[in-house]
Coordinates of N, CA and C in Angstrom, one line a residue:
M15 N 10.2 -3.5 21.6 CA 9.9 -3.6 20.2 C 9.2 -5.0 20.1
V16 N 8.2 -5.3 19.2 CA 7.6 -6.2 18.9 C 8.4 -7.1 17.9
N17 N 8.8 -8.3 18.3 CA 9.5 -9.5 17.4 C 8.6 -9.7 16.2
V18 N 9.0 -9.3 15.2 CA 8.5 -9.6 13.6 C 9.4 -10.6 12.9
T19 N 10.3 -11.3 13.5 CA 11.1 -12.2 12.8 C 10.4 -13.1 12.0
Q20 N 9.2 -13.8 12.4 CA 8.7 -14.7 12.0 C 7.5 -14.4 11.1
Q21 N 7.0 -13.3 11.1 CA 5.8 -12.7 10.4 C 6.0 -12.3 8.9
M22 N 7.0 -12.6 8.4 CA 6.8 -12.4 6.9 C 5.9 -13.3 6.3
A23 N 5.3 -13.1 5.1 CA 4.4 -13.7 4.5 C 4.6 -13.7 3.1
K24 N 5.8 -13.7 2.3 CA 5.9 -13.3 0.7 C 5.2 -14.6 -0.1
D25 N 4.9 -14.2 -1.1 CA 4.3 -15.2 -2.2 C 3.1 -15.9 -1.6
T26 N 2.1 -14.9 -1.2 CA 1.0 -15.6 -0.8 C 0.1 -15.9 -2.0
E27 N -1.0 -16.4 -1.6 CA -1.8 -17.0 -2.6 C -2.3 -15.7 -3.7
Y28 N -2.3 -14.9 -3.3 CA -2.6 -13.5 -4.1 C -1.7 -12.8 -4.8
S29 N -0.5 -13.2 -4.5 CA 0.8 -12.5 -4.9 C 0.8 -12.7 -6.3
A30 N 1.4 -11.5 -6.9 CA 1.4 -11.2 -8.6 C 1.9 -12.4 -9.3
V31 N 2.9 -13.1 -8.7 CA 3.6 -14.4 -9.3 C 2.4 -15.5 -9.6
N32 N 1.4 -15.5 -8.7 CA 0.3 -16.6 -8.9 C -0.8 -16.1 -9.7
L33 N -0.6 -14.8 -10.0 CA -2.0 -14.2 -10.9 C -1.5 -14.0 -12.4
M34 N 0.1 -13.7 -12.7 CA 0.4 -13.3 -13.7 C -0.1 -14.2 -15.0
A35 N -0.2 -15.3 -15.0 CA -0.6 -16.2 -16.3 C -2.0 -15.7 -16.7
D36 N -3.0 -15.8 -15.9 CA -4.4 -15.4 -15.9 C -4.5 -13.8 -16.3
A37 N -3.6 -12.9 -15.6 CA -3.9 -11.6 -16.0 C -3.3 -11.2 -17.2
G38 N -2.2 -11.9 -17.6 CA -1.6 -11.5 -18.8 C -0.8 -10.2 -18.8
V39 N 0.1 -10.1 -17.9 CA 0.5 -8.7 -17.8 C 2.0 -9.0 -18.1
D40 N 2.9 -7.9 -18.4 CA 4.2 -7.8 -18.8 C 5.0 -7.4 -17.5
A41 N 5.5 -8.5 -17.0 CA 6.4 -8.3 -15.6 C 7.5 -7.4 -15.9
G42 N 8.1 -8.3 -17.0 CA 9.6 -7.6 -17.6 C 9.5 -6.2 -17.6
R43 N 8.3 -5.6 -17.9 CA 8.2 -4.0 -18.1 C 7.9 -3.4 -17.0
W44 N 7.1 -3.9 -16.3 CA 6.3 -3.1 -15.1 C 6.6 -3.6 -13.7
S45 N 7.6 -4.5 -13.6 CA 7.8 -4.9 -12.2 C 9.3 -5.4 -12.0
R46 N 10.1 -4.4 -12.7 CA 11.5 -4.7 -12.3 C 12.2 -3.8 -11.3
I47 N 13.4 -4.3 -10.7 CA 14.0 -3.5 -9.5 C 14.8 -2.6 -10.2
P48 N 14.9 -1.2 -9.8 CA 15.8 -0.4 -10.8 C 17.4 -0.5 -10.1
D49 N 18.2 0.1 -10.7 CA 19.4 0.1 -10.2 C 19.7 1.3 -9.1
D50 N 20.5 1.0 -8.3 CA 20.7 2.0 -7.1 C 20.9 3.2 -7.4
A51 N 21.5 3.7 -8.3 CA 21.5 5.1 -8.8 C 19.9 5.8 -8.8
T52 N 19.1 4.7 -10.0 CA 17.7 5.2 -10.1 C 16.9 5.6 -8.7
I53 N 17.2 4.3 -7.8 CA 16.4 4.2 -6.7 C 16.8 5.8 -5.7
K54 N 18.3 6.0 -5.9 CA 18.7 7.2 -4.9 C 18.0 8.3 -5.7
K55 N 17.9 8.4 -6.8 CA 17.3 9.5 -7.6 C 15.9 9.9 -7.1
T56 N 15.1 8.5 -7.5 CA 13.7 8.5 -6.6 C 13.3 9.0 -5.6
V57 N 14.1 8.4 -4.6 CA 14.0 8.8 -3.2 C 14.1 10.3 -3.2
A58 N 15.5 10.8 -3.7 CA 15.5 12.4 -3.4 C 14.1 13.1 -4.1
A59 N 13.5 12.9 -5.2 CA 12.7 13.3 -5.9 C 11.4 13.3 -5.0
I60 N 11.2 12.1 -4.3 CA 10.1 12.1 -3.6 C 10.1 13.0 -2.4
E61 N 11.2 13.2 -1.7 CA 11.5 13.6 -0.3 C 11.5 15.2 -0.8
A62 N 11.8 15.6 -2.0 CA 11.8 17.2 -2.4 C 10.2 17.4 -2.3
R63 N 9.2 16.4 -2.3 CA 7.9 16.7 -2.5 C 7.5 16.7 -1.0
N64 N 8.2 16.7 0.2 CA 7.9 16.6 1.4 C 7.2 15.4 1.8
I65 N 7.5 14.7 1.2 CA 7.2 12.9 1.7 C 8.5 12.3 2.2
R66 N 8.4 12.0 3.4 CA 9.6 11.0 4.2 C 9.7 9.8 3.5
V67 N 11.0 9.2 3.2 CA 11.1 7.9 2.5 C 12.1 7.5 3.5
I68 N 11.6 5.9 4.0 CA 12.7 5.2 4.5 C 12.8 3.8 3.8
L69 N 14.2 3.9 3.3 CA 14.6 3.0 2.3 C 15.2 1.5 3.1
M70 N 14.5 0.3 2.8 CA 14.7 -0.7 3.4 C 15.4 -1.8 2.3
D71 N 15.7 -2.9 2.9 CA 16.6 -4.1 1.7 C 15.8 -5.0 1.8
S72 N 15.0 -5.3 2.9 CA 14.0 -6.6 2.8 C 12.7 -6.3 3.3
A73 N 11.6 -7.1 3.1 CA 10.4 -6.9 3.4 C 10.4 -7.4 5.1
E74 N 11.1 -8.0 5.6 CA 11.1 -8.1 6.8 C 11.5 -7.0 7.8
E75 N 12.6 -6.1 7.2 CA 13.0 -4.7 7.7 C 11.8 -4.0 7.8
A76 N 11.4 -4.0 6.4 CA 10.0 -3.1 6.3 C 8.9 -3.3 7.2
L77 N 8.7 -4.7 7.4 CA 7.7 -5.0 8.8 C 7.9 -4.2 10.1
R78 N 9.5 -4.3 10.4 CA 9.9 -3.8 11.9 C 9.7 -2.1 11.7
T79 N 9.8 -1.9 10.7 CA 9.8 -0.4 10.6 C 8.4 0.1 10.6
V80 N 7.3 -0.7 9.8 CA 6.0 0.0 10.2 C 5.7 -0.3 11.5
V81 N 6.0 -1.2 12.3 CA 5.4 -1.5 13.6 C 6.1 -0.6 14.4
D82 N 7.1 0.0 14.2 CA 7.8 0.8 15.1 C 7.2 2.4 14.6
L83 N 6.5 2.5 13.5 CA 6.1 3.8 13.3 C 4.6 3.9 13.8
L84 N 4.0 2.8 14.6 CA 2.7 3.0 15.0 C 2.9 3.0 16.4
P85 N 2.3 3.9 17.2 CA 2.6 3.9 18.7 C 1.5 3.0 19.1
E86 N 1.9 2.7 20.4 CA 1.0 1.9 21.2 C -0.3 2.4 21.5
G87 N -1.4 1.7 21.2 CA -2.5 2.1 21.3 C -3.3 3.0 20.2
A88 N -2.5 3.1 19.2 CA -2.9 4.2 18.2 C -4.0 3.6 17.3
E89 N -4.8 4.5 17.2 CA -6.1 4.1 16.2 C -5.5 4.0 14.6
I90 N -5.6 3.0 14.1 CA -5.0 2.4 12.7 C -6.4 1.9 11.7
M91 N -5.9 2.2 10.5 CA -7.0 1.8 9.5 C -5.9 1.2 8.2
N92 N -6.1 0.0 7.6 CA -5.4 -0.1 6.6 C -6.3 -0.5 5.2
G93 N -6.1 -0.1 4.3 CA -6.7 -0.4 2.9 C -6.2 -1.8 2.5
T94 N -7.0 -2.5 1.7 CA -6.6 -4.0 1.2 C -5.4 -3.7 0.5
S95 N -4.4 -4.5 0.7 CA -3.1 -4.3 0.1 C -2.3 -5.7 0.1
T96 N -1.9 -6.2 -1.0 CA -1.1 -7.3 -1.2 C 0.2 -7.1 -0.7
T97 N 0.7 -5.8 -0.7 CA 2.1 -5.5 -0.3 C 2.0 -5.6 1.4
L98 N 1.0 -5.1 1.8 CA 0.9 -5.2 3.5 C 1.0 -6.7 4.0
V99 N 0.3 -7.7 3.3 CA 0.3 -9.1 3.4 C 1.2 -9.8 3.3
E100 N 2.0 -9.2 1.9 CA 3.4 -10.0 1.7 C 4.5 -9.7 2.9
I101 N 4.7 -8.4 3.4 CA 5.6 -7.9 4.3 C 4.9 -9.0 5.9
G102 N 3.8 -9.3 6.0 CA 3.2 -10.0 7.1 C 2.7 -9.0 8.2
F103 N 2.0 -7.9 7.5 CA 1.5 -7.1 8.2 C 0.2 -7.4 9.0
D104 N -0.5 -8.4 8.1 CA -1.8 -8.7 8.5 C -1.5 -9.8 9.8
R105 N -0.6 -10.3 9.9 CA -0.2 -11.2 10.9 C 0.2 -10.5 12.3
V106 N 0.8 -9.5 12.2 CA 1.1 -8.8 13.1 C -0.1 -8.1 14.0
L107 N -0.7 -7.5 13.1 CA -2.2 -6.7 13.0 C -3.1 -7.4 14.0
K108 N -3.3 -8.9 13.6 CA -4.0 -9.9 14.1 C -3.3 -10.1 15.8
E109 N -2.4 -10.1 15.9 CA -1.8 -10.6 17.3 C -1.9 -9.1 18.0
N110 N -1.8 -8.0 17.4 CA -2.1 -7.0 18.1 C -1.3 -6.6 19.5
R111 N 0.1 -6.8 19.4 CA 0.8 -6.9 20.7 C 0.9 -5.4 21.0
K112 N 0.8 -4.1 20.3 CA 0.9 -3.0 20.9 C -0.5 -2.4 21.3
G113 N -1.5 -3.0 21.1 CA -2.9 -2.8 21.6 C -3.7 -1.5 20.9
W114 N -3.4 -1.6 19.3 CA -3.9 -0.5 18.6 C -5.3 -0.9 18.4
R115 N -6.1 0.3 18.0 CA -7.4 0.3 18.0 C -7.6 0.3 16.5
D116 N -8.0 -1.2 16.1 CA -8.0 -1.5 14.9 C -9.4 -1.2 14.1
Y117 N -9.4 -0.2 13.4 CA -10.5 0.2 12.8 C -11.1 -0.6 11.7
H118 N -10.3 -1.4 11.0 CA -10.7 -2.3 10.0 C -11.4 -3.5 10.7
A119 N -11.1 -4.0 11.9 CA -12.0 -5.0 12.8 C -13.4 -4.5 12.9
V120 N -13.4 -3.2 13.1 CA -14.7 -2.5 13.4 C -15.5 -2.5 12.3
V121 N -14.9 -2.3 11.1 CA -15.9 -2.0 9.9 C -16.2 -3.4 9.6
T122 N -15.3 -4.3 9.5 CA -15.7 -5.8 9.2 C -16.8 -6.4 10.3
A123 N -16.4 -6.0 11.3 CA -17.4 -6.6 12.2 C -19.0 -6.0 12.4
E124 N -19.4 -5.1 11.5 CA -20.6 -4.5 11.5 C -21.3 -5.2 10.5
N125 N -22.7 -5.7 10.7 CA -23.5 -6.3 9.7 C -24.3 -5.5 9.1
D126 N -24.5 -4.3 9.6 CA -25.7 -3.6 9.1 C -24.7 -2.8 7.7
E127 N -25.3 -3.0 6.7 CA -24.6 -2.3 5.4 C -24.6 -1.0 5.6
K128 N -25.7 -0.3 6.1 CA -25.6 1.1 6.0 C -24.6 1.7 7.0
K129 N -24.4 1.4 8.2 CA -23.9 1.6 9.2 C -22.2 1.2 9.0
R130 N -22.0 -0.2 8.3 CA -20.6 -0.3 7.8 C -20.3 0.6 6.7
H131 N -20.9 1.3 6.0 CA -20.6 2.4 4.8 C -20.3 3.3 5.6
A132 N -20.8 3.6 6.4 CA -20.7 5.1 7.4 C -19.5 5.0 8.2
L133 N -18.9 3.7 8.5 CA -17.9 3.4 9.4 C -16.7 3.4 8.4
R134 N -17.0 2.8 7.3 CA -15.6 3.2 6.1 C -15.6 4.7 6.0
R135 N -16.6 5.4 5.6 CA -16.1 6.8 5.4 C -15.4 7.2 6.4
K136 N -15.7 7.1 7.6 CA -14.9 8.0 8.7 C -13.6 7.0 9.0
S137 N -13.4 5.8 8.5 CA -11.9 5.1 8.8 C -11.0 6.0 7.9
V138 N -11.1 6.4 6.8 CA -10.2 7.3 6.2 C -9.6 8.2 7.1
A139 N -10.2 8.7 7.7 CA -9.6 9.8 8.8 C -9.0 9.4 9.9
A140 N -8.7 7.7 10.0 CA -8.0 7.2 11.2 C -6.9 7.8 11.5
D141 N -6.0 8.0 12.5 CA -4.7 8.4 13.1 C -3.7 8.1 12.1
Y142 N -3.8 7.0 12.1 CA -2.6 6.1 11.0 C -3.4 5.5 10.1
F143 N -3.1 5.5 8.7 CA -3.7 4.9 7.9 C -2.9 4.4 7.1
L144 N -2.6 3.2 6.6 CA -1.7 2.4 5.9 C -2.1 1.8 4.5
S145 N -1.2 1.7 3.6 CA -1.8 1.6 2.1 C -0.5 1.0 1.6
G146 N -0.7 0.3 0.4 CA 0.3 0.2 -0.7 C -0.1 1.2 -1.7
V147 N 0.8 1.1 -2.8 CA 0.8 2.0 -4.0 C 0.9 1.3 -5.1
Q148 N 0.6 1.9 -6.3 CA 0.5 1.4 -7.4 C 1.5 1.8 -8.4
A149 N 2.1 2.8 -8.1 CA 3.3 3.4 -8.9 C 4.0 4.6 -8.5
I150 N 5.2 4.6 -8.8 CA 6.1 5.9 -8.4 C 6.8 6.3 -9.5
A151 N 6.7 7.6 -9.9 CA 7.6 7.9 -11.1 C 9.0 8.3 -10.3
E152 N 10.1 8.3 -11.2 CA 11.5 8.7 -10.7 C 11.6 10.3 -10.6
S153 N 10.4 11.1 -10.8 CA 10.4 12.4 -10.6 C 9.8 12.6 -9.3
G154 N 9.2 11.8 -8.7 CA 8.9 11.4 -7.2 C 7.4 11.5 -7.0
E155 N 6.5 11.7 -8.2 CA 5.0 11.4 -7.7 C 4.9 10.0 -7.3
V156 N 3.7 9.9 -6.4 CA 3.5 8.7 -5.9 C 2.0 8.7 -6.2
V157 N 1.9 7.3 -7.0 CA 0.2 7.4 -7.5 C -0.6 5.9 -6.7
G158 N -1.6 6.2 -6.6 CA -2.5 5.1 -6.2 C -3.6 5.2 -6.8
C159 N -4.3 3.8 -6.8 CA -5.9 3.7 -7.6 C -6.3 2.8 -6.9
D160 N -7.9 2.8 -6.9 CA -8.6 1.6 -6.7 C -10.0 2.1 -7.3
K161 N -11.0 1.1 -7.0 CA -12.2 1.0 -7.5 C -13.2 2.0 -7.0
T162 N -13.4 2.2 -5.8 CA -14.4 3.0 -5.0 C -14.0 4.3 -4.2
G163 N -12.6 4.2 -3.9 CA -11.9 5.4 -3.2 C -12.1 5.2 -1.8
S164 N -12.2 3.8 -1.4 CA -12.2 3.5 0.0 C -10.7 3.6 0.8
R165 N -9.7 3.3 -0.3 CA -8.3 3.6 0.4 C -7.8 5.0 0.1
M166 N -8.0 5.5 -1.3 CA -7.6 6.6 -1.8 C -8.4 7.9 -1.0
G167 N -9.4 7.6 -0.5 CA -9.8 9.0 0.2 C -9.0 9.4 1.5
A168 N -8.4 8.6 2.2 CA -7.0 8.9 2.9 C -6.1 9.7 2.5
W169 N -5.6 9.3 1.4 CA -4.3 9.9 1.2 C -4.3 11.6 0.9
P170 N -5.1 11.9 0.3 CA -5.0 13.6 -0.1 C -5.0 14.6 1.2
H171 N -5.7 14.0 2.6 CA -5.9 15.1 3.5 C -6.4 14.2 4.8
A172 N -7.2 13.6 4.7 CA -8.3 12.8 5.7 C -7.3 12.1 6.8
A173 N -6.6 11.2 6.6 CA -5.8 10.7 7.7 C -4.8 11.4 8.5
A174 N -4.5 11.3 9.6 CA -3.6 12.4 10.1 C -2.2 11.7 9.9
H175 N -2.1 10.6 9.7 CA -0.8 10.2 9.4 C -0.8 9.0 8.1
L176 N -0.3 9.1 7.1 CA -0.3 8.1 6.0 C 1.1 7.5 5.9
I177 N 1.1 6.2 6.1 CA 2.2 5.3 5.8 C 1.9 4.3 4.7
L178 N 2.7 4.5 3.7 CA 2.8 3.9 2.5 C 4.1 2.9 2.4
V179 N 3.7 1.3 1.9 CA 4.5 0.6 2.0 C 4.6 0.1 0.3
S180 N 5.7 0.1 -0.4 CA 5.8 -0.3 -1.7 C 7.3 -0.9 -1.8
G181 N 7.2 -1.7 -3.0 CA 8.6 -2.4 -3.4 C 8.9 -1.5 -4.5
A182 N 10.3 -1.4 -4.6 CA 11.0 -0.8 -5.6 C 10.5 -1.0 -7.2
N183 N 10.0 -2.4 -7.2 CA 9.6 -2.8 -8.5 C 8.4 -1.6 -9.1
K184 N 7.8 -1.1 -8.2 CA 6.7 0.0 -8.9 C 7.4 1.4 -9.4
I185 N 8.7 1.5 -9.2 CA 9.3 2.9 -9.8 C 9.4 2.5 -11.2
V186 N 9.0 3.8 -12.1 CA 8.9 3.8 -13.5 C 9.5 5.4 -13.9
P187 N 9.8 5.6 -15.1 CA 10.7 6.9 -15.3 C 9.9 8.0 -15.3
T188 N 8.5 8.0 -15.6 CA 7.5 9.1 -15.8 C 6.3 9.1 -15.1
L189 N 5.5 9.8 -14.8 CA 4.2 10.0 -14.2 C 3.3 9.5 -15.4
D190 N 3.4 9.7 -16.4 CA 2.7 9.1 -17.7 C 2.7 7.7 -17.3
E191 N 4.0 7.1 -17.5 CA 4.2 5.7 -17.2 C 3.5 5.1 -16.3
A192 N 3.6 5.7 -15.0 CA 3.0 5.7 -13.8 C 1.6 5.2 -13.6
L193 N 0.8 6.2 -14.6 CA -0.5 6.0 -14.8 C -0.6 4.5 -15.8
R194 N 0.2 4.6 -16.6 CA -0.2 3.3 -17.7 C 0.2 2.3 -16.7
R195 N 1.1 2.3 -15.8 CA 1.6 0.9 -14.9 C 0.2 0.5 -14.3
C196 N -0.8 1.4 -13.6 CA -1.9 1.4 -13.2 C -2.7 0.5 -13.9
W197 N -3.0 0.8 -15.2 CA -3.8 0.3 -16.2 C -3.4 -1.2 -16.7
E198 N -1.9 -1.1 -16.9 CA -1.6 -2.4 -17.6 C -0.8 -3.5 -16.9
Y199 N -0.9 -2.8 -15.5 CA -0.2 -4.4 -14.7 C -0.8 -4.6 -13.3
A200 N -1.4 -2.9 -12.8 CA -2.0 -3.2 -11.4 C -3.3 -3.6 -11.7
L201 N -3.9 -3.3 -12.3 CA -5.4 -3.7 -12.5 C -5.9 -4.9 -13.1
P202 N -5.3 -5.4 -13.9 CA -5.3 -7.0 -14.3 C -4.9 -7.7 -13.3
L203 N -3.8 -7.7 -12.5 CA -3.5 -8.5 -11.4 C -4.7 -8.3 -10.2
E204 N -5.3 -7.3 -9.9 CA -6.0 -6.8 -9.1 C -7.5 -7.5 -9.3
N205 N -7.6 -7.3 -10.7 CA -8.9 -8.0 -11.3 C -9.0 -9.3 -11.1
Q206 N -7.7 -10.0 -11.4 CA -7.6 -11.4 -10.9 C -7.9 -11.9 -9.5
R207 N -7.5 -11.1 -8.8 CA -7.8 -11.1 -7.0 C -9.2 -11.0 -6.7
A208 N -9.5 -9.9 -7.3 CA -11.0 -9.5 -6.9 C -11.8 -10.7 -7.2
R209 N -11.6 -11.4 -8.5 CA -12.6 -12.2 -9.2 C -12.4 -13.6 -8.2
R210 N -11.3 -13.9 -7.7 CA -11.0 -14.9 -6.9 C -11.4 -14.8 -5.4
V211 N -11.5 -13.7 -5.1 CA -11.8 -13.3 -3.2 C -13.6 -13.0 -3.2
Y212 N -13.9 -12.1 -4.5 CA -15.3 -11.9 -4.2 C -16.1 -12.3 -5.3
G213 N -15.8 -12.9 -6.4 CA -16.5 -13.3 -7.6 C -17.0 -12.1 -8.4
T214 N -16.0 -11.0 -8.4 CA -16.5 -10.0 -9.5 C -15.1 -9.1 -9.7
G215 N -15.0 -8.7 -10.9 CA -13.9 -7.9 -11.2 C -13.6 -6.7 -10.6
S216 N -12.4 -6.0 -10.8 CA -12.2 -4.6 -10.3 C -12.2 -3.6 -11.6
A217 N -11.9 -2.4 -11.3 CA -11.9 -1.2 -12.0 C -11.0 -0.2 -11.4
I218 N -10.7 0.8 -12.2 CA -10.1 1.6 -11.6 C -11.1 3.2 -11.6
G219 N -11.4 3.5 -10.3 CA -12.6 4.5 -10.6 C -12.4 5.7 -9.8
K220 N -11.0 5.7 -9.4 CA -10.3 6.7 -8.6 C -9.0 6.6 -8.7
Y221 N -8.2 7.8 -9.0 CA -6.8 8.1 -8.8 C -6.4 9.1 -8.0
V222 N -5.2 9.0 -7.2 CA -4.7 9.9 -6.3 C -3.1 10.2 -6.7
I223 N -2.8 11.2 -7.2 CA -1.3 11.3 -7.1 C -0.9 12.3 -5.9
L224 N 0.0 11.7 -5.3 CA 0.7 12.6 -4.5 C 1.9 13.5 -5.1
N225 N 1.6 14.7 -5.2 CA 2.7 15.5 -6.0 C 3.4 16.6 -5.0
D226 N 2.7 16.9 -3.9 CA 3.4 18.0 -2.8 C 2.4 17.7 -1.6
E227 N 3.1 17.6 -0.3 CA 2.5 17.6 1.0 C 3.0 18.8 1.9
V228 N 1.9 19.4 2.2 CA 2.1 20.8 2.9 C 2.5 20.5 4.3
E229 N 1.9 19.4 4.8 CA 2.0 19.3 6.5 C 3.3 18.2 6.7
D230 N 4.3 18.9 7.3 CA 5.6 18.3 7.6 C 5.1 17.2 8.3
G231 N 6.0 15.5 7.9 CA 5.8 14.5 8.7 C 4.6 13.7 8.6
R232 N 3.7 14.0 7.9 CA 2.5 13.4 7.5 C 2.3 12.2 7.0
I233 N 3.3 12.2 5.7 CA 3.4 11.1 4.8 C 4.8 10.5 5.0
T234 N 4.7 9.3 5.0 CA 6.1 8.3 5.0 C 5.7 6.9 4.3
L235 N 6.9 7.2 3.4 CA 6.8 5.8 2.3 C 8.0 4.9 2.8
V236 N 7.8 3.6 3.2 CA 8.5 2.8 3.3 C 8.9 2.0 1.9
L237 N 10.0 2.3 1.4 CA 10.3 1.7 0.1 C 11.4 0.4 0.2
V238 N 10.8 -0.5 -0.3 CA 11.7 -1.8 -0.3 C 12.6 -2.2 -1.7
R239 N 13.4 -2.5 -1.4 CA 14.2 -3.2 -2.4 C 13.8 -4.6 -2.8
E240 N 12.8 -5.0 -3.0 CA 12.3 -6.2 -3.3 C 10.9 -5.8 -4.3
Q241 N 10.9 -6.9 -5.0 CA 9.4 -7.1 -5.8 C 8.2 -7.4 -4.7
L242 N 7.6 -6.4 -4.5 CA 6.1 -6.6 -3.7 C 5.0 -5.8 -4.2
G243 N 4.2 -6.6 -4.0 CA 2.5 -6.2 -4.5 C 2.4 -6.3 -6.1
Y244 N 1.3 -5.2 -6.4 CA 1.2 -5.1 -7.9 C 1.3 -3.5 -8.3

């Protein structure tokens, strides 16, 4: 097992706490940790949709779990995710002690724009694709959104294995509120991050709602009883 004890990286430069003032979001409404009964009910509802849930108490435990889920030498790709950075996955990936074939490194190393775009299209069909999520309904639907679809394309079918990581702060009562959370909380924060990193704003161009998975064992959600990501 890879030692990840020192790999946690919570409250990074682009964590929500450092963007809230400029984003003008209501964290009290959209980023609360539910009580244990609500979490338990939500986990059962997600698993009823054929999505495996691994419930963790801390980001450190979540990182160990994610690393254990990825076999040695596996082809992996990850979408841009504040949650993955906060649990320390970016550092583990850089060290790459399990010899993963890091598709993201291949994409970013390509300088030709057309070739890089083609690689991005192929990357959503990686053996293992990792992503954060934007909202989870207590009724079990898992919601993701992004501007271009470079992450969302992996969710419905393309990736052979989809590993999602989320804080319990993304749980809301209904699917309607999950969609509202995307617009009223996740987007303003991501917009601030994008402006600081890329010099341009973000938008919601694509939604994916995981309502039911037909392939057993394809999707795993690592759910953490902490506030993570947007």
